[in-house]
Amino acid sequence: LALAWWLMLYQMKTEIDGVDLSPDAGTFAFVFVMAVATGIFFGLSPAMHATRGAVSNALRDSGTGSSHRSRLQRGFVVAQIALSQPLLVLLGTMIALVIADYRPSSPEMARHVIAARFRPLQTGAVGQRREAVDSLVPRIAALPEVLAAVPEASAFAIRRVVSPGRVEVPGNAMPTIVHVEAAAPGWLGVVDVPIVLGRDVVLADSSAAQWPVVIGSDLARVLWAAANPVGQDLPSPALHELGQDSMTLTVVGVYDATHELPGMAWQGTPTRASVTAKTFRVYTAHGREWSHENILVRTRGPAAPFGPQLERFLRGAAPGLPVGSVQTVAQEGERQYRDMLQVSALAGAGGALALLLASLGLYGVVSLSVRQRTREIGIRIAVGAAPMRVARGFLASGVRLGLVALAVGLPLSIAGLKIGLSQQVIIAPAVNPYLIGAAIALVLLAVAATATWLPARRAADVDPASTLRTE
C-alpha cells in the first residue's frame, strides 16, 4: 500500500489528460480489508490441519509431510502461474502497441513544423471552433516567419474498397482496406510528404459528386501495378453496420508512401477486417472534416525560436480558443517518446510483479519439498548419488510445474487475445499473439528455472553425516 501510494503521488506530477490519479483513502481501506481477509481465509486451512493430528502421530512422523498436502500445494502454484498468464499477455500486447505506434517524424519536419493545439471548448461550440480556426489559419500563414499553416488531418472513416474490375460478393472479405482521412490542401507538403503524381486536394473538391483523393504509392502498386492511377475510381460498398453509405473515391494524386506519415487516432469505427488486413491511408478534402483543434505551422527558419511568438499571437488573435500547447514537432516527439518509455516501464513493472509472485510460489513449494525430504537426500548422497544429480531432480520438478501452468494458462490467454482482436475489443493490427505468447513462455520458463534452482542447489549441499545423525 505504501508503494502504491508513492507511485500514485509520483504519477500525479505528470500530465495525463482526463485521468485522476489522486490517492483515495476508501480504495486503500478496501484493499487492506481484502488483504487481511485473504490471509485469514487461506491461512485457516493449514492451521486447522496442523492442530488436528494426534501428538503420538506427530512424534512418530519423520516430517515427510502428506502427499495430499503436497499435491494441493503444487496445484495452488500451478493455478498461480496460470492465472498470471492473462496479465502477462495483456502487458505484452500493451508494450507491443506502444512500440508499433511510435512513429518518429522526418528531421526536416521536426525542425521546421510547430503544432499548435487548442483545448476542447464547451459542448455545442463545434461550429464556433470551426469558424475560428478557419479564419485563424490564413492569418497565421500571412506572418513573415511562416511558410504555410494548415489544420491537422483527421481520420473519419475506415472503408472497404472494391478493387478495379472485381465484382463485390456479399459476405466475402474485401481485399483492400482504405483508411480515409480528411486533409486540408497543403497538409502533405507541411508534413514533408511529396506528391509524386497528379495534384493535391483542393477546397473545390468539397463540392464534387465523387470523392477526389490522394492515395499512397503503395496502394497504387497494389491496385494498378505499373498503370497510371490518376483518374481511376475506387468504389466502396455501403457499410450498413457503421451507418455509412456507398461512395466512389476518384484518384487525383499519388503521394510517396515511403515517407513516414504522422499517426492519427482512429476517430471512426474500424471494420473487423482492419485488424487482420493492411490498412492504406488516403486523403481527401471532401466534406472539409479535418481537425479544428490542432494547427500545423511550417516556418521558414528553425521552428523553436518562433514558438513563443506564435503562442502570443494565438492568444491575442483568437481569445475564444483556449491554447493548450505550442510546441515544435521535435519537442512533441521527445514528449511522446518519454510517455512511451513511461508506459512501457509501468507495463514492465506489472509484468515483473506477476512473475515475482509466480516465482515466489514456486520457490516456496520446492523449498518445502527439499526441507521435507532432507533425510531422503542425505541417504541418497550417502550411498553414492551425485549431489548435482539430486539438484537436477528438484530443478526438473519445478520446471515441470511451470510447463503445466503454461500449458493451462497461456493457450487460454492467447485465445482471449485473439477473440478480443476479432471482436474489436482490442484494436491492435500490428500485434502478433503467437509471438507475444512465445516470448512470455521463454521468460516465464527462465524465471521458473531460476526460482527452482536456488532451493535445488541447497539440496545438493546437504551433509549426509549431519542429516543421518540428526535423524
Coordinates of C-alpha atoms in Angstrom, one line a residue:
L1 CA 0.0 0.0 0.0
A2 CA 2.9 2.4 0.8
L3 CA 4.5 1.6 -2.6
A4 CA 1.2 2.1 -4.4
W5 CA 0.6 5.4 -2.6
W6 CA 4.1 6.6 -3.6
L7 CA 3.6 5.6 -7.2
M8 CA 0.2 7.5 -7.4
L9 CA 1.7 10.6 -5.9
Y10 CA 4.6 10.4 -8.4
Q11 CA 2.1 9.9 -11.3
M12 CA 0.1 12.9 -10.3
K13 CA 3.2 15.1 -11.2
T14 CA 2.9 14.0 -14.8
E15 CA 0.2 15.3 -17.2
I16 CA -2.3 12.6 -18.1
D17 CA -5.4 14.2 -19.6
G18 CA -8.7 13.1 -18.2
V19 CA -7.2 10.7 -15.6
D20 CA -7.5 11.4 -11.9
L21 CA -4.7 9.5 -10.1
S22 CA -5.1 11.2 -6.7
P23 CA -4.8 8.7 -3.8
D24 CA -8.2 7.6 -2.4
A25 CA -8.4 6.5 1.2
G26 CA -11.6 4.4 0.6
T27 CA -9.8 2.4 -2.1
F28 CA -6.8 1.7 0.2
A29 CA -9.1 0.7 3.1
F30 CA -10.9 -1.8 0.8
V31 CA -7.6 -3.2 -0.4
F32 CA -6.4 -3.5 3.3
V33 CA -9.5 -5.3 4.4
M34 CA -9.4 -7.7 1.4
A35 CA -5.7 -8.5 2.1
V36 CA -6.4 -9.3 5.7
A37 CA -9.5 -11.4 4.8
T38 CA -7.5 -13.3 2.2
G39 CA -4.7 -14.1 4.7
I40 CA -7.2 -15.4 7.2
F41 CA -9.1 -17.5 4.7
F42 CA -6.1 -19.1 3.1
G43 CA -4.3 -19.5 6.4
L44 CA -7.2 -21.1 8.2
S45 CA -7.0 -24.5 6.3
P46 CA -3.3 -25.3 7.0
A47 CA -3.7 -24.0 10.6
M48 CA -6.6 -26.4 11.2
H49 CA -4.7 -29.2 9.5
A50 CA -1.7 -28.6 11.7
T51 CA -3.6 -28.7 15.0
R52 CA -5.8 -31.7 14.1
G53 CA -3.2 -34.5 14.3
A54 CA -2.5 -36.6 17.5
V55 CA 0.7 -35.9 19.5
S56 CA 1.8 -39.6 19.1
N57 CA 1.5 -39.4 15.3
A58 CA 3.4 -36.1 15.2
L59 CA 6.3 -37.6 17.3
R60 CA 6.4 -40.8 15.2
D61 CA 6.2 -38.9 11.9
S62 CA 9.6 -38.1 10.4
G63 CA 8.3 -34.9 8.8
T64 CA 8.0 -36.1 5.3
G65 CA 4.5 -34.5 5.0
S66 CA 1.3 -35.7 3.5
S67 CA 1.2 -36.4 -0.2
H68 CA -2.3 -34.9 -0.4
R69 CA -1.0 -31.7 1.1
S70 CA 1.9 -31.7 -1.4
R71 CA -0.4 -32.2 -4.4
L72 CA -2.6 -29.3 -3.0
Q73 CA 0.4 -27.0 -2.7
R74 CA 1.6 -27.8 -6.2
G75 CA -2.0 -27.3 -7.6
F76 CA -2.0 -23.8 -6.0
V77 CA 1.3 -23.0 -7.6
V78 CA 0.2 -24.2 -11.0
A79 CA -3.0 -22.1 -10.6
Q80 CA -1.0 -19.0 -9.5
I81 CA 1.3 -19.2 -12.5
A82 CA -1.5 -20.0 -14.9
L83 CA -3.6 -17.0 -13.7
S84 CA -0.6 -14.7 -14.2
Q85 CA -0.7 -15.5 -18.0
P86 CA -3.6 -13.2 -19.0
L87 CA -1.9 -10.3 -17.2
L88 CA 1.4 -11.0 -18.9
V89 CA -0.2 -11.4 -22.3
L90 CA -2.1 -8.1 -21.8
L91 CA 1.1 -6.3 -20.8
G92 CA 3.0 -7.8 -23.7
T93 CA 0.3 -6.5 -26.0
M94 CA 0.4 -3.1 -24.5
I95 CA 4.2 -2.9 -24.9
A96 CA 4.0 -4.1 -28.5
L97 CA 1.3 -1.4 -29.2
V98 CA 3.4 1.3 -27.7
I99 CA 6.4 0.3 -29.8
A100 CA 4.4 -0.1 -33.0
D101 CA 2.5 3.2 -32.6
Y102 CA 5.7 5.2 -32.2
R103 CA 6.4 7.0 -35.5
P104 CA 9.3 9.5 -35.5
S105 CA 8.8 12.5 -37.8
S106 CA 11.3 13.3 -40.5
P107 CA 14.2 15.5 -39.4
E108 CA 13.1 18.3 -41.7
M109 CA 9.5 18.3 -40.3
A110 CA 10.8 18.1 -36.8
R111 CA 12.9 21.2 -37.2
H112 CA 10.5 23.4 -39.1
V113 CA 7.0 22.5 -38.0
I114 CA 5.1 23.7 -34.9
A115 CA 2.0 22.0 -33.6
A116 CA -0.5 24.5 -32.0
R117 CA -3.1 22.5 -30.0
F118 CA -6.3 24.0 -28.5
R119 CA -8.2 22.7 -25.5
P120 CA -11.8 21.5 -26.1
L121 CA -14.5 24.1 -26.0
Q122 CA -17.8 23.7 -24.2
T123 CA -20.3 21.3 -25.6
G124 CA -22.2 22.8 -28.6
A125 CA -19.4 25.1 -29.7
V126 CA -18.2 22.9 -32.6
G127 CA -19.4 25.4 -35.2
Q128 CA -17.8 28.3 -33.3
R129 CA -14.5 26.5 -33.2
R130 CA -14.6 25.6 -36.9
E131 CA -15.2 29.2 -37.9
A132 CA -12.5 30.5 -35.5
V133 CA -9.9 28.0 -36.8
D134 CA -10.8 28.6 -40.5
S135 CA -10.4 32.3 -40.0
L136 CA -7.2 32.0 -37.9
V137 CA -5.2 29.7 -40.4
P138 CA -4.8 32.3 -43.2
R139 CA -3.7 34.9 -40.6
I140 CA -1.0 32.6 -39.3
A141 CA 0.1 31.8 -42.8
A142 CA 0.4 35.6 -43.5
L143 CA 3.1 36.0 -40.8
P144 CA 6.5 36.7 -42.3
E145 CA 8.2 33.8 -40.4
V146 CA 5.6 31.3 -41.6
L147 CA 5.8 29.3 -44.9
A148 CA 2.5 27.5 -44.6
A149 CA -0.2 26.8 -42.0
V150 CA -2.9 24.1 -42.2
P151 CA -5.3 22.3 -39.8
E152 CA -4.1 18.8 -38.9
A153 CA -5.6 15.9 -40.8
S154 CA -8.4 14.0 -39.2
A155 CA -9.4 10.3 -39.7
F156 CA -13.1 9.9 -40.1
A157 CA -13.8 6.5 -41.7
I158 CA -12.3 3.1 -42.5
R159 CA -13.7 1.8 -45.7
R160 CA -13.7 -1.5 -47.6
V161 CA -12.8 -0.7 -51.2
V162 CA -13.5 -2.9 -54.3
S163 CA -10.5 -3.5 -56.5
P164 CA -10.9 -2.4 -60.1
G165 CA -12.7 -5.0 -62.3
R166 CA -13.8 -7.0 -59.2
V167 CA -17.4 -7.7 -58.6
E168 CA -18.3 -7.5 -54.9
V169 CA -19.6 -10.7 -53.5
P170 CA -21.8 -10.2 -50.4
G171 CA -20.3 -11.8 -47.3
N172 CA -16.8 -12.0 -48.8
A173 CA -14.0 -10.0 -47.2
M174 CA -12.7 -7.3 -49.4
P175 CA -9.0 -7.5 -50.4
T176 CA -8.3 -3.8 -49.7
I177 CA -8.9 -1.7 -46.6
V178 CA -8.7 2.0 -47.1
H179 CA -8.5 4.5 -44.2
V180 CA -9.9 7.8 -45.4
E181 CA -8.6 10.9 -43.7
A182 CA -9.7 14.5 -44.3
A183 CA -6.7 16.7 -45.1
A184 CA -6.7 20.4 -45.8
P185 CA -4.9 21.5 -49.1
G186 CA -1.2 21.7 -48.5
W187 CA -1.2 19.3 -45.5
L188 CA 1.0 16.7 -47.2
G189 CA 3.6 19.4 -48.0
V190 CA 3.7 20.7 -44.5
V191 CA 4.3 17.2 -43.1
D192 CA 7.1 16.7 -45.6
V193 CA 5.4 14.1 -47.8
P194 CA 5.8 14.9 -51.5
I195 CA 3.2 14.2 -54.2
V196 CA 4.9 12.3 -57.0
L197 CA 2.0 12.1 -59.5
G198 CA -1.1 14.2 -60.1
R199 CA -2.2 17.0 -57.8
D200 CA -3.0 17.7 -54.2
V201 CA -6.6 18.0 -52.8
V202 CA -8.2 21.4 -53.2
L203 CA -11.2 23.1 -51.5
A204 CA -13.2 22.8 -54.7
D205 CA -13.2 19.0 -54.1
S206 CA -15.8 19.5 -51.4
S207 CA -18.5 20.2 -54.0
A208 CA -17.6 17.2 -56.2
A209 CA -20.1 14.5 -56.7
Q210 CA -17.4 11.9 -56.1
W211 CA -14.7 11.9 -53.5
P212 CA -11.3 13.2 -55.0
V213 CA -8.5 11.5 -53.1
V214 CA -4.7 11.4 -53.0
I215 CA -3.5 7.9 -52.4
G216 CA -0.2 6.4 -51.5
S217 CA 2.2 4.9 -54.0
D218 CA 2.0 1.5 -52.1
L219 CA -1.8 1.4 -52.7
A220 CA -1.3 2.4 -56.4
R221 CA 1.1 -0.5 -56.9
V222 CA -1.3 -3.0 -55.3
L223 CA -4.3 -1.9 -57.4
W224 CA -2.9 -0.9 -60.7
A225 CA 0.7 -2.1 -60.8
A226 CA 2.6 0.0 -63.4
A227 CA -0.6 1.7 -64.8
N228 CA -1.3 5.4 -64.2
P229 CA -3.7 5.5 -61.2
V230 CA -4.7 9.2 -61.7
G231 CA -8.4 9.3 -62.8
Q232 CA -9.1 5.8 -61.6
D233 CA -12.1 5.1 -59.4
L234 CA -12.2 3.1 -56.1
P235 CA -15.9 2.1 -55.5
S236 CA -16.8 1.4 -51.9
P237 CA -19.8 -0.7 -50.8
A238 CA -22.2 0.6 -48.2
L239 CA -21.2 -0.3 -44.6
H240 CA -24.7 -0.5 -43.0
E241 CA -23.3 -1.7 -39.7
L242 CA -21.3 1.6 -39.5
G243 CA -24.1 3.7 -40.8
Q244 CA -22.1 4.7 -43.9
D245 CA -23.4 4.9 -47.5
S246 CA -21.6 3.7 -50.5
M247 CA -19.2 6.2 -52.2
T248 CA -16.7 6.4 -55.0
L249 CA -13.2 7.6 -54.5
T250 CA -11.6 9.2 -57.5
V251 CA -7.7 9.3 -57.5
V252 CA -6.4 12.8 -58.3
G253 CA -2.9 12.4 -57.0
V254 CA -0.3 9.9 -55.5
Y255 CA 1.9 10.7 -52.6
D256 CA 5.2 9.0 -51.8
A257 CA 4.3 6.3 -49.3
T258 CA 8.0 5.7 -48.4
H259 CA 7.8 8.9 -46.3
E260 CA 6.6 8.4 -42.7
L261 CA 3.2 9.9 -42.1
P262 CA 2.1 11.3 -38.8
G263 CA 0.0 8.8 -36.9
M264 CA -3.7 9.7 -36.5
A265 CA -6.0 8.2 -33.9
W266 CA -9.0 6.4 -35.4
Q267 CA -12.0 8.6 -34.9
G268 CA -14.2 6.4 -37.0
T269 CA -15.2 2.8 -36.1
P270 CA -12.9 0.2 -37.6
T271 CA -14.2 -2.8 -39.5
R272 CA -13.3 -6.2 -38.3
A273 CA -11.2 -6.8 -41.4
S274 CA -9.0 -3.9 -40.4
V275 CA -7.4 -5.9 -37.6
T276 CA -6.1 -8.6 -40.0
A277 CA -5.6 -6.7 -43.3
K278 CA -3.1 -4.0 -44.2
T279 CA -4.7 -0.6 -44.0
F280 CA -3.8 2.0 -46.6
R281 CA -4.3 5.7 -45.9
V282 CA -5.8 8.1 -48.5
Y283 CA -6.6 11.8 -48.1
T284 CA -9.5 13.9 -49.3
A285 CA -10.8 17.5 -48.8
H286 CA -14.4 16.4 -49.5
G287 CA -16.6 17.5 -46.6
R288 CA -13.8 19.6 -45.1
E289 CA -13.9 17.5 -41.9
W290 CA -10.3 18.0 -40.9
S291 CA -9.3 18.7 -37.3
H292 CA -10.3 22.1 -35.9
E293 CA -8.4 21.6 -32.6
N294 CA -4.8 21.4 -34.0
I295 CA -2.9 23.6 -36.5
L296 CA 0.4 22.7 -38.0
V297 CA 2.7 25.7 -38.9
R298 CA 5.7 25.3 -41.1
T299 CA 8.3 28.0 -40.6
R300 CA 10.9 29.4 -43.0
G301 CA 13.7 29.0 -40.5
P302 CA 14.1 26.9 -37.3
A303 CA 10.8 26.5 -35.6
A304 CA 11.9 26.5 -31.9
P305 CA 12.7 30.3 -31.6
F306 CA 9.4 31.2 -33.3
G307 CA 7.3 29.1 -30.8
P308 CA 6.8 31.7 -28.1
Q309 CA 6.0 34.4 -30.6
L310 CA 3.4 32.2 -32.2
E311 CA 1.8 31.4 -28.8
R312 CA 1.5 35.1 -28.0
F313 CA -0.1 35.7 -31.5
L314 CA -2.6 32.9 -31.0
R315 CA -3.7 34.2 -27.5
G316 CA -4.2 37.7 -28.9
A317 CA -5.7 36.8 -32.3
A318 CA -8.2 34.2 -31.0
P319 CA -9.0 34.8 -27.4
G320 CA -12.0 32.5 -27.7
L321 CA -9.8 29.5 -28.5
P322 CA -8.1 28.2 -25.3
V323 CA -4.5 27.4 -26.3
G324 CA -3.3 24.1 -24.9
S325 CA 0.3 23.8 -26.2
V326 CA 2.5 25.3 -28.8
Q327 CA 5.5 23.0 -29.4
T328 CA 7.7 22.0 -32.3
V329 CA 7.2 18.6 -33.7
A330 CA 10.7 17.7 -32.3
Q331 CA 9.6 18.7 -28.8
E332 CA 6.3 16.8 -29.2
G333 CA 8.3 13.8 -30.4
E334 CA 10.5 13.9 -27.3
R335 CA 7.5 14.1 -25.1
Q336 CA 5.8 11.2 -26.8
Y337 CA 9.0 9.2 -26.5
R338 CA 9.1 9.9 -22.8
D339 CA 5.5 8.9 -22.5
M340 CA 6.2 5.7 -24.4
L341 CA 9.0 4.9 -22.1
Q342 CA 6.9 5.6 -19.1
V343 CA 4.0 3.4 -20.3
S344 CA 6.5 0.7 -21.2
A345 CA 8.1 0.9 -17.7
L346 CA 4.7 0.7 -16.0
A347 CA 3.7 -2.2 -18.1
G348 CA 7.0 -3.9 -17.5
A349 CA 6.7 -3.3 -13.7
G350 CA 3.3 -5.0 -13.8
G351 CA 4.7 -8.0 -15.7
A352 CA 7.7 -8.2 -13.3
L353 CA 5.3 -8.2 -10.3
A354 CA 3.3 -11.0 -11.8
L355 CA 6.5 -13.0 -12.5
L356 CA 7.7 -12.3 -9.0
L357 CA 4.5 -13.6 -7.4
A358 CA 4.6 -16.7 -9.6
S359 CA 8.3 -17.4 -8.8
L360 CA 7.8 -16.9 -5.1
G361 CA 5.1 -19.6 -5.0
L362 CA 7.3 -22.0 -7.0
Y363 CA 10.3 -21.2 -4.8
G364 CA 8.3 -21.9 -1.7
V365 CA 6.9 -25.3 -2.9
V366 CA 10.4 -26.5 -4.0
S367 CA 12.0 -25.3 -0.8
L368 CA 9.4 -27.0 1.3
S369 CA 9.9 -30.2 -0.7
V370 CA 13.7 -30.0 -0.1
R371 CA 13.1 -29.5 3.6
Q372 CA 10.7 -32.4 3.9
R373 CA 13.0 -34.8 2.0
T374 CA 16.2 -33.8 3.8
R375 CA 16.6 -37.4 5.2
E376 CA 16.0 -39.0 1.8
I377 CA 18.5 -36.6 0.2
G378 CA 21.1 -37.4 2.9
I379 CA 20.6 -41.2 2.4
R380 CA 20.9 -40.9 -1.4
I381 CA 24.1 -38.9 -1.2
A382 CA 25.5 -41.3 1.5
V383 CA 25.0 -44.3 -0.8
G384 CA 26.7 -42.6 -3.7
A385 CA 24.2 -40.3 -5.5
A386 CA 25.9 -37.3 -7.1
P387 CA 24.8 -34.1 -5.4
M388 CA 24.2 -32.2 -8.7
R389 CA 22.0 -35.1 -9.9
V390 CA 19.9 -34.7 -6.8
A391 CA 19.7 -30.9 -7.5
R392 CA 18.7 -31.6 -11.1
G393 CA 15.8 -33.7 -10.0
F394 CA 14.3 -30.9 -7.9
L395 CA 15.0 -28.5 -10.8
A396 CA 13.1 -30.7 -13.2
S397 CA 10.2 -31.0 -10.8
G398 CA 9.9 -27.2 -10.6
V399 CA 10.2 -26.7 -14.3
R400 CA 7.5 -29.3 -14.9
L401 CA 5.2 -27.3 -12.7
G402 CA 5.9 -24.2 -14.8
L403 CA 5.3 -26.2 -18.0
V404 CA 2.0 -27.4 -16.7
A405 CA 0.9 -23.9 -15.8
L406 CA 2.0 -22.6 -19.2
A407 CA 0.0 -25.4 -20.9
V408 CA -3.1 -24.4 -18.9
G409 CA -2.9 -20.6 -18.8
L410 CA -1.1 -19.5 -22.0
P411 CA -3.4 -21.0 -24.6
L412 CA -6.4 -19.6 -22.9
S413 CA -4.8 -16.2 -22.7
I414 CA -3.8 -16.2 -26.4
A415 CA -7.3 -17.4 -27.3
G416 CA -8.7 -14.5 -25.3
L417 CA -6.4 -12.0 -27.0
K418 CA -7.4 -13.3 -30.4
I419 CA -11.1 -13.1 -29.6
G420 CA -10.6 -9.5 -28.4
L421 CA -8.8 -8.7 -31.7
S422 CA -11.5 -10.3 -33.8
Q423 CA -14.4 -8.6 -31.9
Q424 CA -12.6 -5.2 -31.8
V425 CA -12.4 -5.1 -28.1
I426 CA -8.7 -4.7 -28.6
I427 CA -7.6 -2.6 -31.7
A428 CA -4.1 -3.8 -32.4
P429 CA -3.5 -4.6 -36.1
A430 CA 0.3 -4.9 -35.6
V431 CA 0.1 -7.3 -32.7
N432 CA 1.1 -11.0 -33.2
P433 CA -0.5 -13.0 -30.4
Y434 CA 1.7 -16.1 -31.1
L435 CA 4.9 -14.0 -30.9
I436 CA 3.8 -12.5 -27.6
G437 CA 2.9 -15.9 -26.3
A438 CA 6.3 -17.4 -27.3
A439 CA 8.2 -14.5 -25.6
I440 CA 6.2 -14.9 -22.4
A441 CA 6.7 -18.7 -22.4
L442 CA 10.5 -18.2 -22.7
V443 CA 10.7 -15.6 -20.0
L444 CA 8.4 -17.5 -17.6
L445 CA 10.4 -20.7 -18.0
A446 CA 13.6 -18.9 -17.3
V447 CA 12.1 -17.4 -14.2
A448 CA 10.7 -20.8 -13.1
A449 CA 14.1 -22.4 -13.6
T450 CA 15.8 -19.7 -11.6
A451 CA 13.3 -19.9 -8.7
T452 CA 13.7 -23.7 -8.7
W453 CA 17.4 -23.8 -8.9
L454 CA 18.1 -21.9 -5.7
P455 CA 16.4 -24.5 -3.4
A456 CA 17.6 -27.3 -5.6
R457 CA 21.2 -26.1 -5.2
R458 CA 20.6 -26.1 -1.5
A459 CA 19.6 -29.8 -1.7
A460 CA 22.9 -30.6 -3.3
D461 CA 24.7 -29.1 -0.3
V462 CA 23.1 -31.4 2.2
D463 CA 25.7 -33.1 4.5
P464 CA 24.8 -36.8 4.7
A465 CA 26.6 -37.3 8.1
S466 CA 24.9 -34.4 9.8
T467 CA 21.5 -35.4 8.4
L468 CA 21.7 -39.0 9.4
R469 CA 23.0 -38.1 12.9
T470 CA 20.1 -35.7 13.4
E471 CA 17.5 -38.2 12.2

